[in-house]
mmCIF file of C-alpha atoms and ligand atoms in Angstrom:
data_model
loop_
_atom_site.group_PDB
_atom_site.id
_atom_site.type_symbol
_atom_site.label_atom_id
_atom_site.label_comp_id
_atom_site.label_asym_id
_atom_site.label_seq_id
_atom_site.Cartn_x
_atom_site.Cartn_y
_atom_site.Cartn_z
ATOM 1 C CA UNK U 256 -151.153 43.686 69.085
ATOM 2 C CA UNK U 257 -150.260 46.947 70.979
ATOM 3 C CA UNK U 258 -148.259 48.961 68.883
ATOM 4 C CA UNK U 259 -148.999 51.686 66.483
ATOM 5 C CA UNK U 260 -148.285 51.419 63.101
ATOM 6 C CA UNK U 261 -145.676 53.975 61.539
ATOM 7 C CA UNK U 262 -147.242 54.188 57.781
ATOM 8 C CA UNK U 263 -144.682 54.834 55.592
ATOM 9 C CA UNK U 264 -146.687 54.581 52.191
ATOM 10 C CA UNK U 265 -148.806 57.537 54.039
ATOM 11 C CA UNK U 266 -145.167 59.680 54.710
ATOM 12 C CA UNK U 267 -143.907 58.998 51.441
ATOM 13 C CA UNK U 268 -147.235 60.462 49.931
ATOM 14 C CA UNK U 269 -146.987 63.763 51.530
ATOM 15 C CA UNK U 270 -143.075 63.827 50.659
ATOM 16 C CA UNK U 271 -143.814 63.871 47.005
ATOM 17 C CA UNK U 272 -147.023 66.155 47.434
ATOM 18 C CA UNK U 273 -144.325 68.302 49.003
ATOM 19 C CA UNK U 274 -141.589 67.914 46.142
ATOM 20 C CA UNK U 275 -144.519 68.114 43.607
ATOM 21 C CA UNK U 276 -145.237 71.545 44.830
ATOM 22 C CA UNK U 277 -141.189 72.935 45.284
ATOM 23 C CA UNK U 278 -141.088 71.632 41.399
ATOM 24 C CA UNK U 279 -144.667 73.807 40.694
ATOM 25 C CA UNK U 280 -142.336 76.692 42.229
ATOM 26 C CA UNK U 281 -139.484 75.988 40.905
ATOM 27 C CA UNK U 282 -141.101 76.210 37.154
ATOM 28 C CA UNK U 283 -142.094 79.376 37.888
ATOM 29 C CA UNK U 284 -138.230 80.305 38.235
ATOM 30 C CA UNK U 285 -137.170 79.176 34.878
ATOM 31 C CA UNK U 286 -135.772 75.204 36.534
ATOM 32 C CA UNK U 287 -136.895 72.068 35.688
ATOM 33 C CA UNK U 288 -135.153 69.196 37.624
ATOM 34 C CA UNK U 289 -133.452 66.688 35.991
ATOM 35 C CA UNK U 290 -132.250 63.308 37.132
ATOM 36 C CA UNK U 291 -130.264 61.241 35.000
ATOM 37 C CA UNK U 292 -129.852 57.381 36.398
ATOM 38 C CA UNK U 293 -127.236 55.206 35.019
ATOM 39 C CA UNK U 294 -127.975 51.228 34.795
ATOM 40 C CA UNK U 295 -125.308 48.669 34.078
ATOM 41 C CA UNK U 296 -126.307 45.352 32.910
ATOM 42 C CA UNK U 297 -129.756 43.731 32.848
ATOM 43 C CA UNK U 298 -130.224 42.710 36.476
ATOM 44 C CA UNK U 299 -133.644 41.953 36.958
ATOM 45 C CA UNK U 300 -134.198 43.795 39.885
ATOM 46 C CA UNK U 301 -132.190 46.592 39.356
ATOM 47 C CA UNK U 302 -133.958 47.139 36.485
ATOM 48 C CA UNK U 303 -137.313 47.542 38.370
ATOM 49 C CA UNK U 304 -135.980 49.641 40.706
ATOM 50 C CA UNK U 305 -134.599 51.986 38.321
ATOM 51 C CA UNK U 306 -138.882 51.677 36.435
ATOM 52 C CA UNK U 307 -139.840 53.186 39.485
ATOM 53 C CA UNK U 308 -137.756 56.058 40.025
ATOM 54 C CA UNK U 309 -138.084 57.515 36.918
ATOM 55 C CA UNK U 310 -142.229 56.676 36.945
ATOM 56 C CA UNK U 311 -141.890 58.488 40.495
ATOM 57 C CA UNK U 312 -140.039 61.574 39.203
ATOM 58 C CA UNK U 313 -142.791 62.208 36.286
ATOM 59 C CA UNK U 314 -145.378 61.753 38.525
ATOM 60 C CA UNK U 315 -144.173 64.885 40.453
ATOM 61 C CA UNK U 316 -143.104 66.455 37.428
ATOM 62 C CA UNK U 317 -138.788 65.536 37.307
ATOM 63 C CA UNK U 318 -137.742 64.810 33.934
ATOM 64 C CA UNK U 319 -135.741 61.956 34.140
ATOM 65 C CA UNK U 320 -133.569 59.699 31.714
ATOM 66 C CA UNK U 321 -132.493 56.422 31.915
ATOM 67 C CA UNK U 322 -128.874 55.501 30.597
ATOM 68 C CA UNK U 323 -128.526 51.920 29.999
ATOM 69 C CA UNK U 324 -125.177 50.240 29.780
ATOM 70 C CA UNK U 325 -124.387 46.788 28.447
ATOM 71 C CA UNK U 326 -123.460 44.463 31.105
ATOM 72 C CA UNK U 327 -119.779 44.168 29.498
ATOM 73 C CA UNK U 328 -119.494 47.934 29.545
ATOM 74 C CA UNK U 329 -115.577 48.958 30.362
ATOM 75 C CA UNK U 330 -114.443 50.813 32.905
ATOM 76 C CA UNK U 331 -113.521 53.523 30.429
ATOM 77 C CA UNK U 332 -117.416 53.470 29.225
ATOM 78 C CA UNK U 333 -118.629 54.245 32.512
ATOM 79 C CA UNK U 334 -116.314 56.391 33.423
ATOM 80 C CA UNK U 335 -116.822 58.762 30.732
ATOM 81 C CA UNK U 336 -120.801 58.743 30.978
ATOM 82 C CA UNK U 337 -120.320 60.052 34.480
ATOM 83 C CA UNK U 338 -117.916 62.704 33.200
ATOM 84 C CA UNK U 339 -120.561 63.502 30.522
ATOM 85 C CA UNK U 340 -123.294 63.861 33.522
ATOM 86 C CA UNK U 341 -121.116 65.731 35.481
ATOM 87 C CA UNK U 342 -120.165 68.660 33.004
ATOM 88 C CA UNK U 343 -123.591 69.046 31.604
ATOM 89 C CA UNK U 344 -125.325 71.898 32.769
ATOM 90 C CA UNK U 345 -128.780 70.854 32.721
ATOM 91 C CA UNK U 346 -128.426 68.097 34.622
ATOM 92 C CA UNK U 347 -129.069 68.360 38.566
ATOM 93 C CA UNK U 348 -128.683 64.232 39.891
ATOM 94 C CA UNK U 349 -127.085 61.863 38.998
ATOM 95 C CA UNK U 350 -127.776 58.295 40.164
ATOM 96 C CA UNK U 351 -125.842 55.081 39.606
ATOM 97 C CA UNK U 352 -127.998 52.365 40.219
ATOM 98 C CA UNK U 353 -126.248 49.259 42.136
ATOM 99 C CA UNK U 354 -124.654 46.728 42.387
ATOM 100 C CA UNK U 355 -122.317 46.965 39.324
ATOM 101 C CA UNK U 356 -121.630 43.864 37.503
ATOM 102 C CA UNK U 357 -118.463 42.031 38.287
ATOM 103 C CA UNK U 358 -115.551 43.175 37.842
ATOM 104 C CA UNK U 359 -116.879 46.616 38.127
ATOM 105 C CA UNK U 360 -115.738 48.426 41.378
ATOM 106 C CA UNK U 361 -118.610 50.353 42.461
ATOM 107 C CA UNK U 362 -117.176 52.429 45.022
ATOM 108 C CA UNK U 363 -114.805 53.792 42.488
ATOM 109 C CA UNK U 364 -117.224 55.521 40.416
ATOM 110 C CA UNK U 365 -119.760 56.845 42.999
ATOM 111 C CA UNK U 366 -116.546 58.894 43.970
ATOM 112 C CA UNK U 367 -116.443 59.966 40.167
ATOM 113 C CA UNK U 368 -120.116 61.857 40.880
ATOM 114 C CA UNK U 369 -119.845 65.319 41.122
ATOM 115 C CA UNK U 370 -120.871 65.539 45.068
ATOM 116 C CA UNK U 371 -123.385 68.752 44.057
ATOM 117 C CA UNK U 372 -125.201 66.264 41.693
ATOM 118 C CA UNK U 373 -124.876 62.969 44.339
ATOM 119 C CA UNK U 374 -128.356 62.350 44.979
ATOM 120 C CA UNK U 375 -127.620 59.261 46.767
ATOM 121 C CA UNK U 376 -125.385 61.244 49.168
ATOM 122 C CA UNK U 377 -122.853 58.149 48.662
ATOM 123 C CA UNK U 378 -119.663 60.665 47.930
ATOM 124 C CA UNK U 379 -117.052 60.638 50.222
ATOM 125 C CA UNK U 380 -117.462 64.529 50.391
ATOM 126 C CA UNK U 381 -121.383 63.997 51.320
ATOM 127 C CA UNK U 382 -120.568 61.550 53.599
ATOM 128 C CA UNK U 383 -118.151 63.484 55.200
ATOM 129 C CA UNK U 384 -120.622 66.632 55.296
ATOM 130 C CA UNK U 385 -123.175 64.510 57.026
ATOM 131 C CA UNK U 386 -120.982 63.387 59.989
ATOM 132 C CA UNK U 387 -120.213 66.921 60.675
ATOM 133 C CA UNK U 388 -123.396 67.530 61.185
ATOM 134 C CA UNK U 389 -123.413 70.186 57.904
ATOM 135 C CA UNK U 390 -125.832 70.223 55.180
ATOM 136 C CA UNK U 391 -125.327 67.701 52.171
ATOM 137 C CA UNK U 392 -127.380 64.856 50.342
ATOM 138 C CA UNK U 393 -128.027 62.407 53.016
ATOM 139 C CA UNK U 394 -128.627 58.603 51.818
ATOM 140 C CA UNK U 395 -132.236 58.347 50.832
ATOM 141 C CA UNK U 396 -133.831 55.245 52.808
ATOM 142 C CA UNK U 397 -132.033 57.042 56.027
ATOM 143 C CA UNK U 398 -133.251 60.543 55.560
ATOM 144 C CA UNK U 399 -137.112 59.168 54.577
ATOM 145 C CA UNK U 400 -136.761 57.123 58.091
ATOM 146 C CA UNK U 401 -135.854 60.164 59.744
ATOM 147 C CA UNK U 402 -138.819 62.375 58.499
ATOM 148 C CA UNK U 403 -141.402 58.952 59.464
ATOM 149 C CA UNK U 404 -140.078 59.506 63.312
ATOM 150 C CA UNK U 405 -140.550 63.205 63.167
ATOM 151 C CA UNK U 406 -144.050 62.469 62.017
ATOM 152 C CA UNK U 407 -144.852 60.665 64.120
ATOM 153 C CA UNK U 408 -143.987 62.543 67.135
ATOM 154 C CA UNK U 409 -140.789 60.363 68.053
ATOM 155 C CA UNK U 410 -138.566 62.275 70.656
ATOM 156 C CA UNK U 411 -135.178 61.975 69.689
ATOM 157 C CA UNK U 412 -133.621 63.946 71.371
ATOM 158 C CA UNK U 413 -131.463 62.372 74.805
ATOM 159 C CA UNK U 414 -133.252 58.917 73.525
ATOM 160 C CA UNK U 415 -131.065 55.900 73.684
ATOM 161 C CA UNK U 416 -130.945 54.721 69.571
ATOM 162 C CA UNK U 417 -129.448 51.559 68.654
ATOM 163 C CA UNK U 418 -129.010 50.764 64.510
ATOM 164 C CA UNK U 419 -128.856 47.003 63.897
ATOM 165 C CA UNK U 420 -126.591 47.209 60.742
ATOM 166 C CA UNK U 421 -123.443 49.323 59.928
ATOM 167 C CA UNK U 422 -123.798 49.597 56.093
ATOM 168 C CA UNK U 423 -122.831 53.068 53.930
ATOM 169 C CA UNK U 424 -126.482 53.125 52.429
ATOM 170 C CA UNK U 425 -128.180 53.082 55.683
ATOM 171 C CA UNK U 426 -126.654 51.447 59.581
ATOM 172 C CA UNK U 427 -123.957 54.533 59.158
ATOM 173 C CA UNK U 428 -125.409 57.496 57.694
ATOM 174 C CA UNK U 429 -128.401 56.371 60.089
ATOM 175 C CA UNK U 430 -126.989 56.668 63.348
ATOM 176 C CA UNK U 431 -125.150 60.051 61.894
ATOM 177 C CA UNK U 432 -128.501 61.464 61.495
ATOM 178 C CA UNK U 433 -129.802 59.960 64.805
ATOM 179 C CA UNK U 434 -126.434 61.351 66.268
ATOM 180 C CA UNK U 435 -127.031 65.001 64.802
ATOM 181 C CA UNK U 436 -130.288 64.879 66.528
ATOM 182 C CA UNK U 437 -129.257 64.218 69.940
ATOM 183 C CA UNK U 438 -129.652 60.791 70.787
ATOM 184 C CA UNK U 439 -127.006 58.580 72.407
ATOM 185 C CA UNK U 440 -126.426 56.548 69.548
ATOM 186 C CA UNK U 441 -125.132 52.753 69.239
ATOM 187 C CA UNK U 442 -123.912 50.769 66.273
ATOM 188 C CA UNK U 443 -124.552 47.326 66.176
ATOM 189 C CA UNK U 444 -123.091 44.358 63.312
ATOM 190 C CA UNK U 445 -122.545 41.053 63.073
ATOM 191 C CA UNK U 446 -119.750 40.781 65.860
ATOM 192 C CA UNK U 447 -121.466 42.763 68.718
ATOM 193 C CA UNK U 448 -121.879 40.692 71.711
ATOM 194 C CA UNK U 449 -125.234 40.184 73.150
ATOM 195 C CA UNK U 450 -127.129 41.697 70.666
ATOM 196 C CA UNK U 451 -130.526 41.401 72.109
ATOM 197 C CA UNK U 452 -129.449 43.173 75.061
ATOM 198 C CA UNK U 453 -127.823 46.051 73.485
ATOM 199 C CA UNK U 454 -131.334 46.254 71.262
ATOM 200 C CA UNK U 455 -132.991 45.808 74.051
ATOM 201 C CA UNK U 456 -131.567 49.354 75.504
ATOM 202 C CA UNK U 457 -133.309 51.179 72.565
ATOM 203 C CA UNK U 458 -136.046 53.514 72.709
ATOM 204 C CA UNK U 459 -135.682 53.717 69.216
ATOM 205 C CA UNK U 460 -134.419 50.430 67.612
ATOM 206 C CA UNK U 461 -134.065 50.728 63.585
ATOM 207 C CA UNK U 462 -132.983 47.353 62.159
ATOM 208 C CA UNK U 463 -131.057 47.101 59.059
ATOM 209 C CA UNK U 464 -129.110 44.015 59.214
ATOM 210 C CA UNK U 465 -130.911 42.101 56.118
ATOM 211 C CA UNK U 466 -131.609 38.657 58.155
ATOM 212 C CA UNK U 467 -135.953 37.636 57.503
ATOM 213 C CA UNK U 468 -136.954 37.889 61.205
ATOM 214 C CA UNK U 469 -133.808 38.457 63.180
ATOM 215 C CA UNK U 470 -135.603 40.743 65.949
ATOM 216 C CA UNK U 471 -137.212 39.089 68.304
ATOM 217 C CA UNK U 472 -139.760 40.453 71.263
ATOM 218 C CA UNK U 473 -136.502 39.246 73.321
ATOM 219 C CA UNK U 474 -134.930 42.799 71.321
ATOM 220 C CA UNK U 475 -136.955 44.724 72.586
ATOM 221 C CA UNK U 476 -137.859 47.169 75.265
ATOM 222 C CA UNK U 477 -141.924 47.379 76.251
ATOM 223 C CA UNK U 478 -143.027 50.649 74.331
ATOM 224 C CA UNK U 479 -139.924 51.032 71.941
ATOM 225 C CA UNK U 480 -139.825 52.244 68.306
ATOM 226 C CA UNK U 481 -138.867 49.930 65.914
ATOM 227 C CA UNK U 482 -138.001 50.743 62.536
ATOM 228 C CA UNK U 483 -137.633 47.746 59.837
ATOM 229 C CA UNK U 484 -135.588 48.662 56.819
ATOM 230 C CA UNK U 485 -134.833 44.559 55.887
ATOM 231 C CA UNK U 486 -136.413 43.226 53.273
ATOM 232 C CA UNK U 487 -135.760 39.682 52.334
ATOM 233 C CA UNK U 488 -137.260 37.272 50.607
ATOM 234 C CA UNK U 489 -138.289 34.069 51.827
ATOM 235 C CA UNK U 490 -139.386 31.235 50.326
ATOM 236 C CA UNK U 491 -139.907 28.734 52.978
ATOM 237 C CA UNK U 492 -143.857 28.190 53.647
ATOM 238 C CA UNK U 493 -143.076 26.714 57.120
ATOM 239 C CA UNK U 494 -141.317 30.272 58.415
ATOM 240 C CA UNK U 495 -143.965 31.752 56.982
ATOM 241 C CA UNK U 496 -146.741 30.331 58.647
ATOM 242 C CA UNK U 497 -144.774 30.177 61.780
ATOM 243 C CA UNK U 498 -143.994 34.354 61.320
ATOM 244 C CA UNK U 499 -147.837 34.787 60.070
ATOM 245 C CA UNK U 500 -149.977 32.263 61.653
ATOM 246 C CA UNK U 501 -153.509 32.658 59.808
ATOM 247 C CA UNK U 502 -152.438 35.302 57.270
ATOM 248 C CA UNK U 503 -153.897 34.519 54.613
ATOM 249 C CA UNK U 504 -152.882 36.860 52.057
ATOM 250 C CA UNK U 505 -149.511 36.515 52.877
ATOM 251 C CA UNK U 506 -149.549 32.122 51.947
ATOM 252 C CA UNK U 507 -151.585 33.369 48.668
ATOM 253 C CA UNK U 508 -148.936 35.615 47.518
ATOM 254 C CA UNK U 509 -146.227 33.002 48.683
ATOM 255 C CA UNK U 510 -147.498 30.116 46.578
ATOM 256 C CA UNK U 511 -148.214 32.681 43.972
ATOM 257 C CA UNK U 512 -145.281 34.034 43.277
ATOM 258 C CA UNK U 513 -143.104 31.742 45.339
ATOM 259 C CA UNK U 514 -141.543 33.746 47.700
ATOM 260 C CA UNK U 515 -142.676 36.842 50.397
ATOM 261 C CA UNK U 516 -141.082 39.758 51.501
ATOM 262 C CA UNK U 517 -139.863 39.952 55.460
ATOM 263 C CA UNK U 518 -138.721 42.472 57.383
ATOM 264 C CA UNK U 519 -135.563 41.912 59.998
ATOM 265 C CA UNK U 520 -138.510 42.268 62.272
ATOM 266 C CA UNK U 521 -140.799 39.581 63.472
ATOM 267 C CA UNK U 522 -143.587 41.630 63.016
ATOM 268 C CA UNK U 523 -146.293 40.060 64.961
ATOM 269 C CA UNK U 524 -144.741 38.886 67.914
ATOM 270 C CA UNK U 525 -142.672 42.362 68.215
ATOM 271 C CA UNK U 526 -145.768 44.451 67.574
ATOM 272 C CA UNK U 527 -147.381 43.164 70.740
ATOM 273 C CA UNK U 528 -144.245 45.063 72.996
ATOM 274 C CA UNK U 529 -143.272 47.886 70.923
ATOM 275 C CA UNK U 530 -145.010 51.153 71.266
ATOM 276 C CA UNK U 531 -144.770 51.789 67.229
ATOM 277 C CA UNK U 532 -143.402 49.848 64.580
ATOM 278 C CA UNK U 533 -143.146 49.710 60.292
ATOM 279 C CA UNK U 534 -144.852 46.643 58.659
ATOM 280 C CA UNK U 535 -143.075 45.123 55.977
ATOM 281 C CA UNK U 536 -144.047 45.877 53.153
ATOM 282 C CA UNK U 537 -145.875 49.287 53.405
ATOM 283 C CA UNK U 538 -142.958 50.962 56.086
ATOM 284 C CA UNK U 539 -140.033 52.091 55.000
ATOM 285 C CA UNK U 540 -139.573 51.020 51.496
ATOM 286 C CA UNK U 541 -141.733 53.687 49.653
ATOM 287 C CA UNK U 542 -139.689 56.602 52.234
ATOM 288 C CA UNK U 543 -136.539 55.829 49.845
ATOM 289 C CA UNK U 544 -137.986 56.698 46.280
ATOM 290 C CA UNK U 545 -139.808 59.811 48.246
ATOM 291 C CA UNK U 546 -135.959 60.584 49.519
ATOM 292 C CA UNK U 547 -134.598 60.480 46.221
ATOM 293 C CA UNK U 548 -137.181 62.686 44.919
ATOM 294 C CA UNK U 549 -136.468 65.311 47.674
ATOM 295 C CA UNK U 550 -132.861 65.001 46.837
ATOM 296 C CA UNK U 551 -133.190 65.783 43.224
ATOM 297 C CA UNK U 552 -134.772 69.217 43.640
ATOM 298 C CA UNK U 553 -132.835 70.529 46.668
ATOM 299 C CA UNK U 554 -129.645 69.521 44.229
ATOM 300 C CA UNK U 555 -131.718 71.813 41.422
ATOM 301 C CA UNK U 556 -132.162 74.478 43.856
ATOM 302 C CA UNK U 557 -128.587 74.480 45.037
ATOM 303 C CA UNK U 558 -126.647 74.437 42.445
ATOM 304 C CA UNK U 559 -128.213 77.724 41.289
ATOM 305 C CA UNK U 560 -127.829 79.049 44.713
ATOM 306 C CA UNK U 561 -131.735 79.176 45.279
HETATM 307 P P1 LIG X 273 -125.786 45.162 54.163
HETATM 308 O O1 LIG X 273 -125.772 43.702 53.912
HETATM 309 O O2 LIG X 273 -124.883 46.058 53.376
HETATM 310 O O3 LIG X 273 -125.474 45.432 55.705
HETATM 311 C C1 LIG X 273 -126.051 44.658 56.703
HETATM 312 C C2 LIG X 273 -125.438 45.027 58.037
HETATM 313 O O4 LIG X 273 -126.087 44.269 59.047
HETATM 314 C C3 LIG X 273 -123.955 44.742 58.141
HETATM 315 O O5 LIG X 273 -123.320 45.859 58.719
HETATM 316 C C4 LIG X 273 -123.851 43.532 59.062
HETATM 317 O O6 LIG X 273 -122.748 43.637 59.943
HETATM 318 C C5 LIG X 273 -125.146 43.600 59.859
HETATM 319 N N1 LIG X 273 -125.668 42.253 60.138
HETATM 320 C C6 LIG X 273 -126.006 41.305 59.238
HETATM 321 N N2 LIG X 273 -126.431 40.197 59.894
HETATM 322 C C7 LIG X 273 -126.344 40.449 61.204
HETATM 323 C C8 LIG X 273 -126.611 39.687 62.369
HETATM 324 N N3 LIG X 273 -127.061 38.437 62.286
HETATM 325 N N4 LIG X 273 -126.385 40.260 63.557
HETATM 326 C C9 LIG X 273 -125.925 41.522 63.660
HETATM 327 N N5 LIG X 273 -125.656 42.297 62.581
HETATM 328 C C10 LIG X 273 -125.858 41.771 61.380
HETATM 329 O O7 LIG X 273 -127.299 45.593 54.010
HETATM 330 P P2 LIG X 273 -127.984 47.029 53.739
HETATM 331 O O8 LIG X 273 -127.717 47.422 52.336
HETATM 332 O O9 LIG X 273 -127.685 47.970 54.845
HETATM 333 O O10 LIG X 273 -129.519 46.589 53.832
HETATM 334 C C11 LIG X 273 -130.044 46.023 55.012
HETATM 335 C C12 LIG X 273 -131.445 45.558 54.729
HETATM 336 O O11 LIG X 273 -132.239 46.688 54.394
HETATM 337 C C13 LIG X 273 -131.574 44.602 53.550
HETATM 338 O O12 LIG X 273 -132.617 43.685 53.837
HETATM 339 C C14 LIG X 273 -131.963 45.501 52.402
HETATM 340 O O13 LIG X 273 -132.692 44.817 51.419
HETATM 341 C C15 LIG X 273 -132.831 46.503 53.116
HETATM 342 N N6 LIG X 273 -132.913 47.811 52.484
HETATM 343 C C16 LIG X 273 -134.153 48.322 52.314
HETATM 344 C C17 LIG X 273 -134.300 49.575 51.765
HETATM 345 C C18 LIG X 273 -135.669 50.115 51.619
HETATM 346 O O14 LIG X 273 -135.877 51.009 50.839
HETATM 347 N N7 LIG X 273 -136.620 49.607 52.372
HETATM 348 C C19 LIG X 273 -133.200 50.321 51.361
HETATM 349 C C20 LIG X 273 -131.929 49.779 51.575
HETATM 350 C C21 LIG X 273 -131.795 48.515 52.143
#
């Protein structure tokens, strides 16, 4: 293997050492951040997700609540929680934690967040805000990825960028940001032609297509930057040993627990002709909590104009 790892667990640390300390400041002021995080339903997953935000916000000192909706809930129901948020003035973010439950429509009430509380920067307003290169609550897996490449020294700047992926949580607001920091930016999806050529053009390749194992070394350039925000699980032993010949750890968690996390990356034959890549786990996946952290006190800060 050639390339260098990216360590996201490492940059997420020193993001919430970071937010830790605005909150230490903050308190001083008189503010205490407060994220409130709306759950609908009792999706298993969802439900762990939503554990670790709020055990990440007290660990840096956010109060945090957890509103917890029965799966049933009406439109009306939700609807007026979010109003509730919204007018109360102690709260600073608000977070509705997806997907919704069917038939719930959950673009429809992310637009009821008020955008100065959107911590998720999914608004239309925030989203708009972000591709005009102003300030506003950029999508938290995005915005952590960004701050990894700047640690790391990534020139961005005139680099060729190609996002595998066009999703609103992070292909789009991802090659915004990329965009708004000067390099010549392509979108790819599922009907691009070629795709391994076009990836193969990037000097910075972030994939976020949600396929186990999707980029190949044939994606990519000798020396490129490849980001891995996929995480899917797979449950097939023989992929797995073919993806992770002699790992170990990896078949022990597999027949543990049954399945194993992948990246859209094949990690091991990718890492030996990139210049830097994220493993899977341990890469991007702890950037997004640390995002959503960061949000939640710069929404504090400016909605009392500090
Ligand atoms: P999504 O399903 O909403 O979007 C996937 C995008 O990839 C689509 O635009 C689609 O056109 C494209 N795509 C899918 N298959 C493709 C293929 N074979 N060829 C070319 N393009 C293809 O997914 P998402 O919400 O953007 O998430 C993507 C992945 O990132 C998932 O694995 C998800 O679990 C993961 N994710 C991780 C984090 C994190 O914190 N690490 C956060 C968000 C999403």
């Amino acid at each position: 293997m050639s390339a260098t790892i990216l360590d996201g667990a490492a940059v997420a640390a020193a993001i919430r050492e970071r937010v830790a300390g605005e909150v230490r400041e903050l308190a001083g002021r008189g503010v205490s951040p407060r994220l409130e995080v709306i759950l609908v339903g009792d999706d298993p997953a969802s439900r762990v997700y939503v554990g670790a935000k709020g055990k990440a916000c007290a660990q840096v000192g956010i109060r945090s609540g957890t509103h917890n909706l029965a799966a049933g809930a009406g439109a009306a129901e939700l609807a007026s929680l979010i109003a509730r948020l919204n007018a109360d003035p102690d709260v600073d973010g608000i977070l509705l934690q997806m997907p919704l439950p069917k038939p719930l429509d959950g673009r429809a009430f992310l637009d009821l967040i008020d955008p100065a509380k959107d911590v998720d920067g999914f608004h239309p307003t925030n989203v708009g805000l972000l591709h005009q290169g102003r300030p506003a609550f950029v999508p938290c897996t995005p915005a952590g990825i960004l701050e990894l490449l700047d640690r790391a020294g990534v020139a961005l700047t005139g680099a060729r960028a190609v996002v595998l992926g066009r999703s609103e949580i992070v292909g789009k607001p991802m090659a915004a940001l990329l965009l708004a920091r000067h390099a010549t930016v392509t979108v790819c999806h599922t009907r691009t032609a070629d795709l391994p050529a076009v990836c193969r053009e990037a000097d910075v390749l972030v994939a976020a297509a949600g396929r186990a194992a999707l980029v190949t070394a044939a994606f990519v350039k000798p020396g490129a930057v490849v980001v891995d925000v996929g995480v899917n699980r797979v449950e097939d032993a023989a992929l797995v040993a073919r993806l992770y010949p002699g790992d170990t750890e990896r078949a022990a968690g597999l027949a543990k627990r049954g399945y194993t996390l992948v990246g859209d990356v094949d990690f091991n034959a990718v890492a030996r002709v990139a210049g830097a890549i994220t493993p899977v786990p341990g890469g991007v996946g702890p950037l997004t909590i640390a995002g959503l952290l960061q949000n939640t006190v710069t929404a504090a800060r400016r909605r009392r104009g500090l």
